[in-house]
Coordinates of C-alpha atoms in Angstrom, one line a residue:
Chain A
M1 CA 0.0 0.0 0.0
A2 CA 2.7 2.4 1.1
S3 CA 4.9 1.5 -1.9
T4 CA 2.2 2.2 -4.5
T5 CA 1.6 5.6 -3.0
Y6 CA 5.3 6.4 -3.3
A7 CA 5.3 5.2 -6.9
A8 CA 2.3 7.3 -7.8
A9 CA 3.6 10.6 -6.5
A10 CA 6.9 10.9 -8.3
R11 CA 8.9 12.4 -5.4
P12 CA 6.7 12.6 -2.3
D13 CA 9.4 14.3 -0.3
K14 CA 9.4 17.1 -2.8
D15 CA 5.6 17.6 -2.5
P16 CA 4.8 18.8 1.0
V17 CA 1.1 18.3 0.6
V18 CA 1.4 14.6 -0.4
A19 CA 4.1 14.0 2.3
A20 CA 2.0 15.6 5.0
R21 CA -1.2 13.7 4.0
L22 CA 0.7 10.4 3.8
G23 CA 2.3 11.0 7.2
T24 CA -1.1 11.8 8.7
R25 CA -2.6 8.7 7.2
R26 CA 0.2 6.4 8.5
R27 CA 0.1 7.9 11.9
R28 CA -3.7 7.5 12.0
V29 CA -3.5 3.8 11.0
D30 CA -0.8 3.3 13.6
S31 CA -2.9 5.0 16.4
V32 CA -6.0 3.0 15.5
I33 CA -4.1 -0.3 15.7
R34 CA -2.3 0.7 18.9
I35 CA -5.6 1.6 20.6
A36 CA -7.1 -1.7 19.3
C37 CA -4.2 -3.6 20.9
V38 CA -4.6 -1.9 24.2
A39 CA -8.3 -2.7 24.1
A40 CA -7.5 -6.4 23.3
T41 CA -5.2 -6.5 26.3
L42 CA -7.8 -4.9 28.5
L43 CA -10.3 -7.4 27.3
G44 CA -8.0 -10.3 28.2
L45 CA -7.5 -8.8 31.7
L46 CA -11.2 -8.2 32.0
F47 CA -11.9 -12.0 31.5
L48 CA -9.4 -12.9 34.2
F49 CA -10.9 -10.2 36.5
S50 CA -14.4 -11.4 35.8
I51 CA -13.5 -15.0 36.6
L52 CA -11.8 -14.1 39.8
V53 CA -14.5 -11.7 41.0
T54 CA -17.2 -14.3 40.2
L55 CA -15.3 -17.0 42.1
A56 CA -14.6 -14.7 45.1
W57 CA -18.2 -13.5 45.3
R58 CA -20.0 -16.8 44.9
G59 CA -17.3 -18.9 46.5
L60 CA -16.9 -16.9 49.6
D61 CA -20.7 -16.7 49.9
A62 CA -20.8 -20.4 50.5
M63 CA -17.5 -20.8 52.3
T64 CA -18.0 -22.1 55.8
F65 CA -15.9 -24.0 58.2
T66 CA -17.9 -27.2 57.3
V67 CA -16.5 -27.1 53.8
F68 CA -13.1 -28.3 55.2
T69 CA -14.4 -30.4 58.1
D70 CA -17.3 -32.5 56.7
V71 CA -17.6 -34.9 53.8
T72 CA -20.0 -34.6 50.9
R73 CA -23.6 -35.3 51.9
P74 CA -27.0 -35.5 50.2
P75 CA -28.6 -32.2 49.2
G76 CA -30.0 -30.2 52.0
S77 CA -27.9 -31.7 54.8
N78 CA -25.0 -29.2 55.0
G79 CA -22.2 -31.3 53.8
G80 CA -18.6 -30.3 53.1
L81 CA -15.9 -31.1 50.7
L82 CA -13.3 -32.8 53.0
N83 CA -13.2 -36.1 51.2
A84 CA -13.0 -34.5 47.8
I85 CA -10.1 -32.2 48.9
V86 CA -8.2 -35.0 50.5
G87 CA -8.8 -37.4 47.6
S88 CA -7.6 -34.8 45.1
I89 CA -4.4 -34.1 47.2
I90 CA -3.6 -37.8 47.4
Q91 CA -4.1 -38.5 43.7
V92 CA -2.1 -35.4 42.7
V93 CA 0.7 -36.4 45.0
I94 CA 0.9 -40.0 43.8
G95 CA 0.5 -38.9 40.1
T96 CA 3.4 -36.3 40.5
A97 CA 5.5 -38.8 42.4
I98 CA 5.2 -41.4 39.6
G99 CA 5.4 -38.9 36.7
T100 CA 8.3 -36.7 37.9
P101 CA 11.1 -39.3 37.9
I102 CA 10.1 -40.7 34.5
G103 CA 9.8 -37.2 33.1
M104 CA 13.2 -36.2 34.5
L105 CA 14.9 -39.2 33.0
V106 CA 13.4 -38.5 29.6
G107 CA 14.4 -34.9 29.8
T108 CA 17.9 -35.9 30.8
Y109 CA 18.1 -38.3 28.0
L110 CA 17.1 -35.6 25.5
A111 CA 19.5 -33.0 26.8
E112 CA 22.5 -35.2 27.8
Y113 CA 22.5 -38.2 25.6
A114 CA 20.4 -37.6 22.5
R115 CA 21.1 -34.0 21.4
G116 CA 20.6 -33.9 17.7
S117 CA 20.1 -37.7 17.3
A118 CA 17.2 -38.9 15.2
F119 CA 15.8 -41.1 18.0
G120 CA 16.0 -38.2 20.4
N121 CA 14.0 -36.0 18.0
V122 CA 11.3 -38.6 17.8
V123 CA 11.1 -38.8 21.6
R124 CA 10.9 -35.0 21.9
F125 CA 8.2 -34.8 19.2
V126 CA 6.1 -37.5 20.9
S127 CA 6.5 -36.0 24.3
D128 CA 5.4 -32.6 22.9
I129 CA 2.3 -34.2 21.3
L130 CA 1.5 -35.8 24.7
L131 CA 1.9 -32.4 26.3
S132 CA -0.9 -30.9 24.3
A133 CA -3.0 -34.1 23.7
P134 CA -6.6 -33.8 25.0
S135 CA -6.7 -34.9 28.6
I136 CA -10.0 -36.7 28.1
L137 CA -8.1 -39.2 25.8
I138 CA -5.6 -39.9 28.6
G139 CA -8.7 -40.7 30.8
L140 CA -10.2 -43.1 28.1
F141 CA -6.8 -44.7 27.7
V142 CA -6.3 -45.4 31.4
Y143 CA -9.9 -46.6 31.5
Q144 CA -9.1 -49.2 28.8
L145 CA -5.7 -50.1 30.4
L146 CA -6.5 -50.3 34.1
V147 CA -10.2 -49.9 34.8
V148 CA -11.6 -52.6 32.5
P149 CA -9.0 -55.3 33.2
F150 CA -8.9 -54.8 36.9
G151 CA -12.7 -54.7 37.3
G152 CA -13.5 -51.2 38.5
F153 CA -12.7 -47.5 39.0
S154 CA -10.0 -46.8 41.4
G155 CA -7.8 -44.2 42.9
W156 CA -4.8 -45.9 41.4
A157 CA -6.2 -45.5 37.9
G158 CA -6.8 -41.8 38.6
S159 CA -3.3 -41.3 39.9
I160 CA -1.8 -43.0 36.8
A161 CA -3.9 -40.9 34.5
L162 CA -2.5 -37.7 36.2
A163 CA 1.0 -39.2 36.1
I164 CA 0.7 -39.5 32.3
I165 CA -0.2 -35.8 32.1
V166 CA 2.7 -34.9 34.5
I167 CA 5.4 -36.7 32.4
P168 CA 5.6 -34.5 29.3
I169 CA 5.5 -31.2 31.4
V170 CA 8.5 -32.4 33.4
V171 CA 10.2 -33.6 30.3
R172 CA 10.0 -30.2 28.7
T173 CA 11.2 -28.2 31.6
T174 CA 14.0 -30.7 32.5
E175 CA 15.3 -30.6 29.0
D176 CA 15.1 -26.8 28.7
M177 CA 16.9 -26.3 32.0
L178 CA 19.6 -28.8 31.2
T179 CA 20.2 -27.2 27.8
L180 CA 20.8 -23.9 29.5
I181 CA 23.8 -25.2 31.5
P182 CA 27.1 -24.2 29.9
N183 CA 29.2 -27.0 28.5
T184 CA 32.3 -25.7 30.4
L185 CA 30.6 -26.9 33.6
R186 CA 30.3 -30.4 32.1
E187 CA 33.9 -30.4 30.9
A188 CA 35.1 -29.3 34.3
V189 CA 33.4 -32.3 36.0
I190 CA 34.5 -34.8 33.4
G191 CA 38.0 -33.3 33.6
L192 CA 38.1 -34.2 37.3
G193 CA 37.6 -37.8 36.3
A194 CA 33.9 -38.2 37.3
P195 CA 31.8 -40.6 35.3
K196 CA 29.0 -39.1 33.2
W197 CA 26.2 -40.3 35.4
K198 CA 27.7 -38.5 38.4
M199 CA 28.2 -35.4 36.3
I200 CA 24.5 -35.4 35.5
T201 CA 23.1 -36.4 38.9
L202 CA 25.4 -34.4 41.1
V203 CA 26.2 -31.3 39.0
C204 CA 23.8 -30.8 36.1
W205 CA 20.6 -31.7 38.0
R206 CA 21.7 -29.6 40.9
A207 CA 22.4 -26.6 38.6
A208 CA 19.0 -27.1 37.0
L209 CA 17.2 -27.7 40.2
S210 CA 15.2 -24.5 40.5
G211 CA 14.0 -24.9 36.9
I212 CA 13.0 -28.5 37.4
I213 CA 11.1 -27.6 40.7
T214 CA 9.3 -24.9 38.7
G215 CA 8.3 -27.5 36.1
V216 CA 7.0 -29.9 38.8
L217 CA 5.0 -27.2 40.5
L218 CA 3.5 -26.2 37.2
A219 CA 2.7 -29.8 36.5
V220 CA 1.0 -30.1 40.0
A221 CA -1.0 -26.9 39.2
R222 CA -2.1 -28.4 35.9
V223 CA -3.2 -31.8 37.1
A224 CA -4.9 -30.4 40.3
G225 CA -7.6 -28.9 38.1
E226 CA -7.9 -31.8 35.7
T227 CA -11.4 -33.2 35.6
A228 CA -11.9 -35.1 32.3
P229 CA -9.3 -37.8 32.9
L230 CA -10.6 -38.5 36.4
L231 CA -14.2 -39.0 35.2
F232 CA -13.2 -42.3 33.6
T233 CA -10.6 -43.5 36.1
S234 CA -11.3 -42.7 39.7
L235 CA -14.9 -41.7 39.0
G236 CA -15.5 -39.9 42.3
N237 CA -16.9 -41.0 45.6
N238 CA -19.3 -39.3 47.9
A239 CA -18.1 -41.1 51.0
W240 CA -14.9 -40.9 52.9
N241 CA -12.5 -43.2 51.2
T242 CA -8.7 -43.6 51.3
D243 CA -8.6 -47.1 49.8
L244 CA -6.9 -46.5 46.4
T245 CA -8.3 -49.7 44.9
R246 CA -11.9 -48.3 45.1
P247 CA -13.6 -45.3 43.4
Y248 CA -11.9 -42.3 44.7
P249 CA -13.2 -38.8 45.4
S250 CA -11.6 -35.7 43.9
L251 CA -12.4 -32.0 44.0
P252 CA -12.8 -31.3 40.2
V253 CA -15.2 -34.3 39.7
T254 CA -17.2 -33.2 42.7
I255 CA -17.4 -29.7 41.4
Y256 CA -18.5 -31.0 38.0
A257 CA -21.3 -33.1 39.5
Y258 CA -22.5 -30.4 42.0
A259 CA -22.4 -27.5 39.5
G260 CA -24.7 -29.4 37.1
S261 CA -27.1 -30.5 39.9
P262 CA -30.5 -28.7 40.5
Y263 CA -29.8 -28.2 44.3
E264 CA -28.9 -24.7 45.5
D265 CA -26.7 -25.9 48.3
W266 CA -24.7 -28.3 46.0
I267 CA -24.2 -25.5 43.5
A268 CA -23.0 -23.2 46.4
L269 CA -20.6 -26.0 47.5
A270 CA -19.4 -26.3 43.9
W271 CA -18.5 -22.6 43.9
S272 CA -16.5 -22.8 47.1
G273 CA -14.7 -25.8 45.7
A274 CA -14.0 -23.9 42.5
L275 CA -12.6 -21.0 44.6
I276 CA -10.4 -23.4 46.6
I277 CA -9.0 -25.0 43.4
T278 CA -8.4 -21.8 41.5
L279 CA -6.7 -20.1 44.5
G280 CA -4.5 -23.3 44.9
V281 CA -3.6 -23.5 41.2
L282 CA -2.9 -19.8 40.8
S283 CA -0.8 -19.6 43.9
L284 CA 1.2 -22.6 42.8
N285 CA 1.8 -20.9 39.5
I286 CA 3.0 -17.7 41.2
L287 CA 5.2 -19.7 43.6
A288 CA 6.7 -21.6 40.7
R289 CA 7.5 -18.3 38.8
S290 CA 9.0 -16.6 41.9
I291 CA 11.3 -19.6 42.6
F292 CA 12.4 -19.5 39.0
R293 CA 13.1 -15.8 39.1
A294 CA 14.8 -15.8 42.5
K295 CA 17.3 -18.4 41.3
R296 CA 18.1 -16.6 38.2
Chain B
M1 CA 49.9 -43.6 35.1
S2 CA 52.2 -41.1 36.8
Q3 CA 53.1 -41.2 40.5
A4 CA 51.1 -38.0 41.1
T5 CA 47.8 -39.3 39.7
A6 CA 48.1 -42.6 41.6
T7 CA 48.3 -40.9 45.0
A8 CA 45.6 -38.4 44.2
V9 CA 43.2 -41.2 43.4
E10 CA 43.4 -42.5 46.9
A11 CA 43.5 -46.2 47.8
L12 CA 41.5 -47.9 45.0
P13 CA 43.4 -49.0 41.9
A14 CA 42.5 -46.9 38.9
S15 CA 41.2 -49.8 36.8
T16 CA 38.5 -50.7 39.4
R17 CA 37.4 -47.1 39.6
R18 CA 37.0 -46.8 35.9
A19 CA 35.0 -50.0 35.7
A20 CA 32.7 -48.9 38.5
G21 CA 32.2 -45.6 36.7
S22 CA 31.4 -47.1 33.4
A23 CA 29.0 -49.6 34.9
G24 CA 27.2 -46.8 36.5
D25 CA 27.2 -44.9 33.2
R26 CA 25.8 -47.9 31.4
V27 CA 23.0 -48.3 33.9
F28 CA 22.1 -44.6 34.0
E29 CA 22.1 -44.3 30.2
A30 CA 20.0 -47.3 29.9
L31 CA 17.5 -45.9 32.4
C32 CA 17.3 -42.6 30.5
R33 CA 17.0 -44.3 27.2
G34 CA 14.4 -46.7 28.6
A35 CA 12.3 -43.7 29.9
G36 CA 12.5 -42.3 26.3
V37 CA 11.3 -45.5 24.8
F38 CA 8.6 -45.6 27.5
V39 CA 7.2 -42.3 26.2
L40 CA 7.1 -43.6 22.7
L41 CA 5.3 -46.8 23.9
L42 CA 2.9 -44.6 25.8
L43 CA 1.7 -42.8 22.7
G44 CA 1.6 -46.0 20.8
A45 CA -0.4 -47.7 23.6
I46 CA -2.9 -44.8 23.6
I47 CA -3.5 -45.1 19.9
V48 CA -3.8 -48.9 20.1
E49 CA -6.0 -49.0 23.2
L50 CA -8.5 -46.5 21.7
F51 CA -8.6 -48.3 18.4
I52 CA -9.2 -51.7 20.1
G53 CA -11.9 -50.1 22.3
G54 CA -13.6 -48.6 19.2
W55 CA -13.1 -51.7 17.0
Q56 CA -16.6 -53.1 17.7
A57 CA -18.2 -49.8 16.6
F58 CA -15.9 -49.5 13.5
R59 CA -16.7 -53.1 12.5
T60 CA -20.4 -52.7 13.0
F61 CA -20.8 -49.4 11.2
G62 CA -17.8 -49.5 8.8
F63 CA -16.3 -46.3 7.5
G64 CA -19.7 -44.7 7.5
F65 CA -19.3 -44.3 11.3
V66 CA -17.2 -41.2 10.7
T67 CA -19.9 -39.4 8.7
S68 CA -23.2 -40.8 9.9
L69 CA -25.4 -38.3 11.6
E70 CA -27.3 -40.8 13.7
W71 CA -26.8 -41.2 17.5
D72 CA -29.6 -43.3 18.8
P73 CA -28.8 -45.3 22.0
V74 CA -32.2 -47.0 22.0
Q75 CA -31.9 -48.4 18.4
E76 CA -28.1 -48.9 19.0
V77 CA -27.2 -46.9 15.9
F78 CA -24.2 -44.6 16.3
G79 CA -22.4 -42.2 14.1
A80 CA -19.7 -39.6 14.6
G81 CA -20.9 -37.0 12.1
V82 CA -22.6 -34.5 14.5
P83 CA -19.8 -34.5 17.2
V84 CA -17.1 -34.3 14.6
Y85 CA -18.9 -31.3 13.0
G86 CA -19.4 -29.7 16.4
T87 CA -15.8 -30.2 17.4
I88 CA -14.3 -28.7 14.2
L89 CA -16.9 -25.9 14.0
T90 CA -16.4 -24.7 17.6
A91 CA -12.6 -25.0 17.4
V92 CA -12.3 -23.1 14.1
L93 CA -14.8 -20.4 15.3
A94 CA -12.8 -20.1 18.6
I95 CA -9.6 -19.6 16.6
I96 CA -11.3 -16.9 14.5
L97 CA -12.4 -15.1 17.6
A98 CA -9.2 -15.6 19.6
V99 CA -6.4 -14.8 17.1
P100 CA -7.0 -11.1 16.6
V101 CA -7.3 -10.5 20.3
A102 CA -4.2 -12.7 21.0
F103 CA -2.3 -10.8 18.4
G104 CA -3.3 -7.5 20.0
V105 CA -2.1 -8.7 23.4
A106 CA 1.2 -10.0 22.0
F107 CA 1.8 -6.8 20.1
F108 CA 1.0 -4.8 23.2
L109 CA 3.3 -6.8 25.4
T110 CA 6.3 -6.8 23.0
E111 CA 6.2 -3.3 21.3
L112 CA 3.7 -1.0 22.9
A113 CA 3.7 -1.5 26.7
P114 CA 6.1 0.5 28.9
E115 CA 8.8 -1.7 30.4
W116 CA 7.3 -1.8 34.0
M117 CA 3.9 -3.0 32.7
R118 CA 5.2 -6.0 30.6
R119 CA 5.9 -8.4 33.4
P120 CA 2.6 -8.0 35.5
V121 CA 0.4 -8.0 32.4
G122 CA 2.3 -10.9 30.9
T123 CA 1.9 -12.9 34.2
A124 CA -1.8 -12.1 34.3
V125 CA -2.2 -13.5 30.8
E126 CA -0.3 -16.6 31.8
L127 CA -2.5 -17.0 34.9
L128 CA -5.5 -16.9 32.6
A129 CA -4.0 -19.9 30.9
A130 CA -3.5 -21.7 34.2
V131 CA -7.2 -21.5 35.3
P132 CA -8.6 -25.0 35.2
S133 CA -11.1 -25.7 32.4
I134 CA -13.9 -26.7 34.7
I135 CA -13.7 -23.2 36.2
Y136 CA -14.2 -21.8 32.7
G137 CA -17.1 -24.1 32.3
M138 CA -18.8 -22.9 35.5
W139 CA -18.0 -19.3 34.8
G140 CA -19.4 -19.8 31.3
F141 CA -22.6 -21.5 32.5
F142 CA -23.4 -19.1 35.3
V143 CA -22.1 -15.8 34.0
V144 CA -21.7 -15.8 30.2
V145 CA -24.8 -17.8 29.3
P146 CA -27.3 -15.5 31.0
V147 CA -25.6 -12.5 29.4
M148 CA -25.7 -14.1 26.0
A149 CA -29.4 -15.1 26.4
R150 CA -30.6 -11.7 27.7
H151 CA -28.5 -9.2 25.8
I152 CA -26.0 -10.4 23.2
Q153 CA -28.0 -13.1 21.3
P154 CA -31.3 -11.1 21.0
A155 CA -29.3 -8.1 19.8
I156 CA -27.5 -10.1 17.1
I157 CA -30.7 -12.0 16.1
D158 CA -32.5 -8.7 15.6
T159 CA -29.7 -7.1 13.6
V160 CA -27.4 -9.5 11.8
G161 CA -30.0 -12.2 11.8
E162 CA -32.2 -10.0 9.6
L163 CA -29.5 -9.7 6.9
P164 CA -30.2 -11.6 3.7
V165 CA -27.1 -13.8 3.0
I166 CA -25.7 -14.6 6.4
G167 CA -28.9 -14.1 8.5
W168 CA -29.6 -17.8 8.7
L169 CA -26.4 -18.3 10.7
F170 CA -27.9 -16.3 13.6
E171 CA -31.5 -17.4 13.7
G172 CA -33.5 -19.1 16.4
P173 CA -34.4 -18.5 20.0
P174 CA -31.7 -17.0 22.3
F175 CA -31.1 -19.9 24.7
G176 CA -27.7 -18.5 25.8
T177 CA -26.1 -22.0 25.4
G178 CA -25.1 -23.4 22.0
L179 CA -22.3 -23.7 19.5
F180 CA -21.5 -20.0 19.5
T181 CA -21.3 -19.7 23.3
A182 CA -19.1 -22.8 23.4
A183 CA -16.8 -21.3 20.7
L184 CA -16.6 -18.0 22.7
I185 CA -15.6 -19.8 25.9
L186 CA -13.0 -21.8 24.0
A187 CA -11.7 -18.6 22.5
I188 CA -11.2 -17.1 25.9
M189 CA -9.5 -20.3 27.1
I190 CA -7.0 -20.5 24.2
L191 CA -6.4 -16.7 24.0
P192 CA -3.6 -16.8 26.6
F193 CA -1.9 -19.8 24.9
I194 CA -1.8 -18.1 21.5
A195 CA -0.9 -14.7 23.0
A196 CA 2.0 -16.2 25.0
T197 CA 3.4 -18.2 22.0
M198 CA 3.1 -15.1 19.8
R199 CA 4.9 -12.9 22.4
D200 CA 7.7 -15.4 22.7
V201 CA 8.3 -15.6 18.9
F202 CA 8.0 -11.8 18.5
E203 CA 10.7 -11.4 21.1
Q204 CA 13.0 -13.5 19.0
V205 CA 13.2 -11.0 16.2
P206 CA 16.7 -9.5 16.2
P207 CA 16.4 -5.9 17.5
V208 CA 18.7 -4.7 14.7
F209 CA 15.9 -5.5 12.1
K210 CA 13.3 -3.5 14.0
E211 CA 15.7 -0.7 14.7
S212 CA 16.6 -0.4 11.0
A213 CA 12.9 0.0 10.2
Y214 CA 12.3 2.5 13.0
G215 CA 15.4 4.4 11.7
L216 CA 13.7 4.7 8.3
G217 CA 10.8 6.4 10.0
A218 CA 8.4 3.4 10.1
T219 CA 5.6 3.5 12.7
R220 CA 5.2 0.7 15.2
W221 CA 2.4 -0.9 13.2
E222 CA 4.6 -0.8 10.0
V223 CA 7.5 -2.4 11.9
M224 CA 5.1 -5.1 13.1
R225 CA 3.6 -5.7 9.6
G226 CA 6.7 -5.2 7.5
V227 CA 9.4 -6.7 9.8
V228 CA 8.2 -8.7 12.8
L229 CA 5.3 -10.6 11.1
P230 CA 7.2 -11.7 8.0
Y231 CA 10.1 -12.8 10.1
T232 CA 7.9 -14.9 12.5
R233 CA 5.1 -16.0 10.2
T234 CA 5.8 -19.7 10.4
S235 CA 5.9 -19.7 14.2
V236 CA 2.8 -17.5 14.5
V237 CA 0.9 -20.1 12.4
G238 CA 2.4 -22.8 14.6
G239 CA 1.1 -21.0 17.7
I240 CA -2.3 -20.7 16.2
M241 CA -2.3 -24.4 15.4
L242 CA -1.3 -25.2 19.0
G243 CA -4.3 -23.2 20.1
L244 CA -6.5 -25.1 17.7
G245 CA -5.2 -28.4 19.1
R246 CA -6.2 -27.3 22.6
A247 CA -9.7 -26.2 21.4
L248 CA -10.4 -29.5 19.7
G249 CA -10.0 -31.6 22.8
E250 CA -11.3 -29.3 25.5
T251 CA -14.0 -31.1 27.5
M252 CA -15.3 -29.5 30.7
A253 CA -15.8 -25.9 29.5
V254 CA -17.6 -27.1 26.4
T255 CA -19.8 -29.6 28.2
F256 CA -21.3 -26.9 30.4
V257 CA -22.4 -24.5 27.6
I258 CA -22.9 -26.2 24.3
G259 CA -26.4 -27.3 24.9
N260 CA -25.8 -31.0 24.2
A261 CA -28.0 -32.0 21.3
N262 CA -27.1 -34.5 18.7
R263 CA -28.1 -32.8 15.5
I264 CA -26.5 -30.4 13.0
A265 CA -27.8 -26.9 13.9
T266 CA -27.8 -24.5 11.0
S267 CA -27.8 -21.6 13.3
L268 CA -24.7 -20.8 15.3
F269 CA -26.9 -20.2 18.3
G270 CA -28.4 -23.7 18.1
P271 CA -27.4 -26.5 20.5
G272 CA -24.8 -29.1 19.5
N273 CA -22.1 -31.3 20.9
T274 CA -18.4 -32.1 20.4
I275 CA -16.6 -35.4 20.6
A276 CA -15.2 -34.5 24.0
S277 CA -18.5 -33.3 25.5
L278 CA -20.5 -36.3 24.1
V279 CA -18.0 -38.7 25.6
A280 CA -18.0 -37.0 29.0
L281 CA -21.8 -36.9 29.1
E282 CA -22.7 -40.3 27.8
F283 CA -19.8 -42.3 29.3
G284 CA -21.6 -42.7 32.7
E285 CA -24.7 -44.2 31.0
S286 CA -22.9 -46.9 28.9
Q287 CA -22.5 -50.5 30.0
L288 CA -19.1 -52.2 29.9
G289 CA -18.8 -54.2 26.7
S290 CA -21.8 -52.4 25.0
L291 CA -21.8 -51.1 21.5
K292 CA -22.3 -47.6 22.8
L293 CA -19.2 -47.7 24.9
S294 CA -17.3 -48.9 21.9
A295 CA -18.7 -46.0 19.9
L296 CA -17.5 -43.6 22.5
L297 CA -14.0 -45.0 22.4
A298 CA -14.1 -44.9 18.6
L299 CA -15.0 -41.2 18.9
G300 CA -12.0 -40.9 21.2
F301 CA -9.8 -42.5 18.5
I302 CA -11.1 -40.0 15.9
L303 CA -10.4 -37.1 18.2
F304 CA -6.9 -38.4 18.7
V305 CA -6.3 -38.6 15.0
I306 CA -7.6 -35.1 14.4
S307 CA -5.6 -33.5 17.2
F308 CA -2.5 -35.5 16.4
I309 CA -2.5 -34.1 12.9
V310 CA -3.1 -30.6 14.1
L311 CA -0.5 -30.8 16.9
A312 CA 2.1 -32.5 14.6
I313 CA 1.7 -29.6 12.1
S314 CA 2.0 -27.1 14.9
R315 CA 5.2 -28.7 16.3
W316 CA 6.7 -28.9 12.8
L317 CA 6.0 -25.2 12.2
L318 CA 7.3 -24.1 15.6
R319 CA 10.4 -26.3 15.7
P320 CA 13.0 -24.6 13.5
R321 CA 12.6 -21.0 14.7
L322 CA 12.4 -21.8 18.4
K323 CA 15.5 -24.0 18.2
G324 CA 17.4 -21.7 15.9

């Protein structure tokens, strides 16, 4: 557009009228787009603000002490969310505990052993696909793999489904953090006569520790809010249950069931559950970021 | 071996130490490589298990399963046409709604915002990405749907709905729920992902290029359009595809607001379903070993194939620039 205008007016810089008009036009286009971009950003912030305000308003409204002290009960009998909260925490902890070491090993393999190798590229590609794969499919997969053969929904199945979601997140951060470590550090360790596995575990992992912790915290934040994979694996449980071989309660599944119910008090409980989960997830995110920044 | 090294290496003979070290190396490398192989097997197992689970449905209905519009649990006739249509329609519509806004946010964060504002606003956008999808679903159902039903949809139906050529897209009663609302919630969900990817690739443009353009008197928009966008085009498309991949498989947010009806709605305000929402809703009502459960797993397989293709393209587009 600009170039054709230049071509049409033989020497725009010699014609003050054309130059001024062109300049005005360009500045006007620029201002319009800049204002639109500011508006887009404000719109994005408005969504976040609206979600947080809605959660605070409706969640705090229903937030009582019973939410944390009593288990889920039938509508109209003042139940809480204790079993769901505890069930969520246990499944997230087990899922993270299973997924983190596997993810760290894969990330280490990609950064320390398979840099630039074809097989490494395939593993990296597949891990990135898993990172963005719909979580509902992870749930269906674990249902087929563990629920059908072992005859029932269980806390173990839920934890494994969450572990599968944790793995690619930890892979990505571990590899990224290890790649940032300067090679001179590795050469110094090898130069002292240490075997490679000691170099990795005692020096590289330690140097990348804050980054890896950040990744694990982000993974915890991600799986803590996952609902779809748990629907087909641990199913949910309205009673107090810590037996991982039976259907297991979790906060997101309870919120899903309660929010879609016709009972006022269940919907209110769903809101307080939603507030708890969002506050937990967002503070984990902020914590992860501050650890990462402090170390850098 | 010189005298000095031998004393420095303490009591053990050098050969033993080396052997111990290399055994440790072999074990550790095998562990790491094994974990890598495990990830490959995991993806393979997901594909195989979903296909095996859906085999009964694929065998009963043949290839027509993918396009058939019927979903009748009573007659035991199942087809994937409606949910596939709903999945693709809502995801594409979400991309159309989200990309301009995401671009605006990324442009603002990289070129327009004052330095002190970039980090807090950037963090806020990333926090928006961290909010669990079920929260988007609840927020959508209890906040967005009433607003859509009372204000936005009646207004659009009365204005755009009256237009001759495109009017039929916006017909029908304003329920508040439906395909359009689902796409809107999806757009809000993927907005931060696309914005964050765009910001990251915009930041990789060498400052010299931009400074040259500014030096020639270009405005910020001209620098964006003439320098930054051409330089980052591939990665920007990759980021959009990544957002599309997320939108295709999103479950909880969609389930709350799409209206859940198994028919092709001509109006965007009509109810519909997606693969993920249909599976989430009907799963609880299907018996183990039933044809319906198999059809649901077959739907999962189809969703996997669609999102695999989209994500593979996205990774392929994002790879060279981000690594280079």
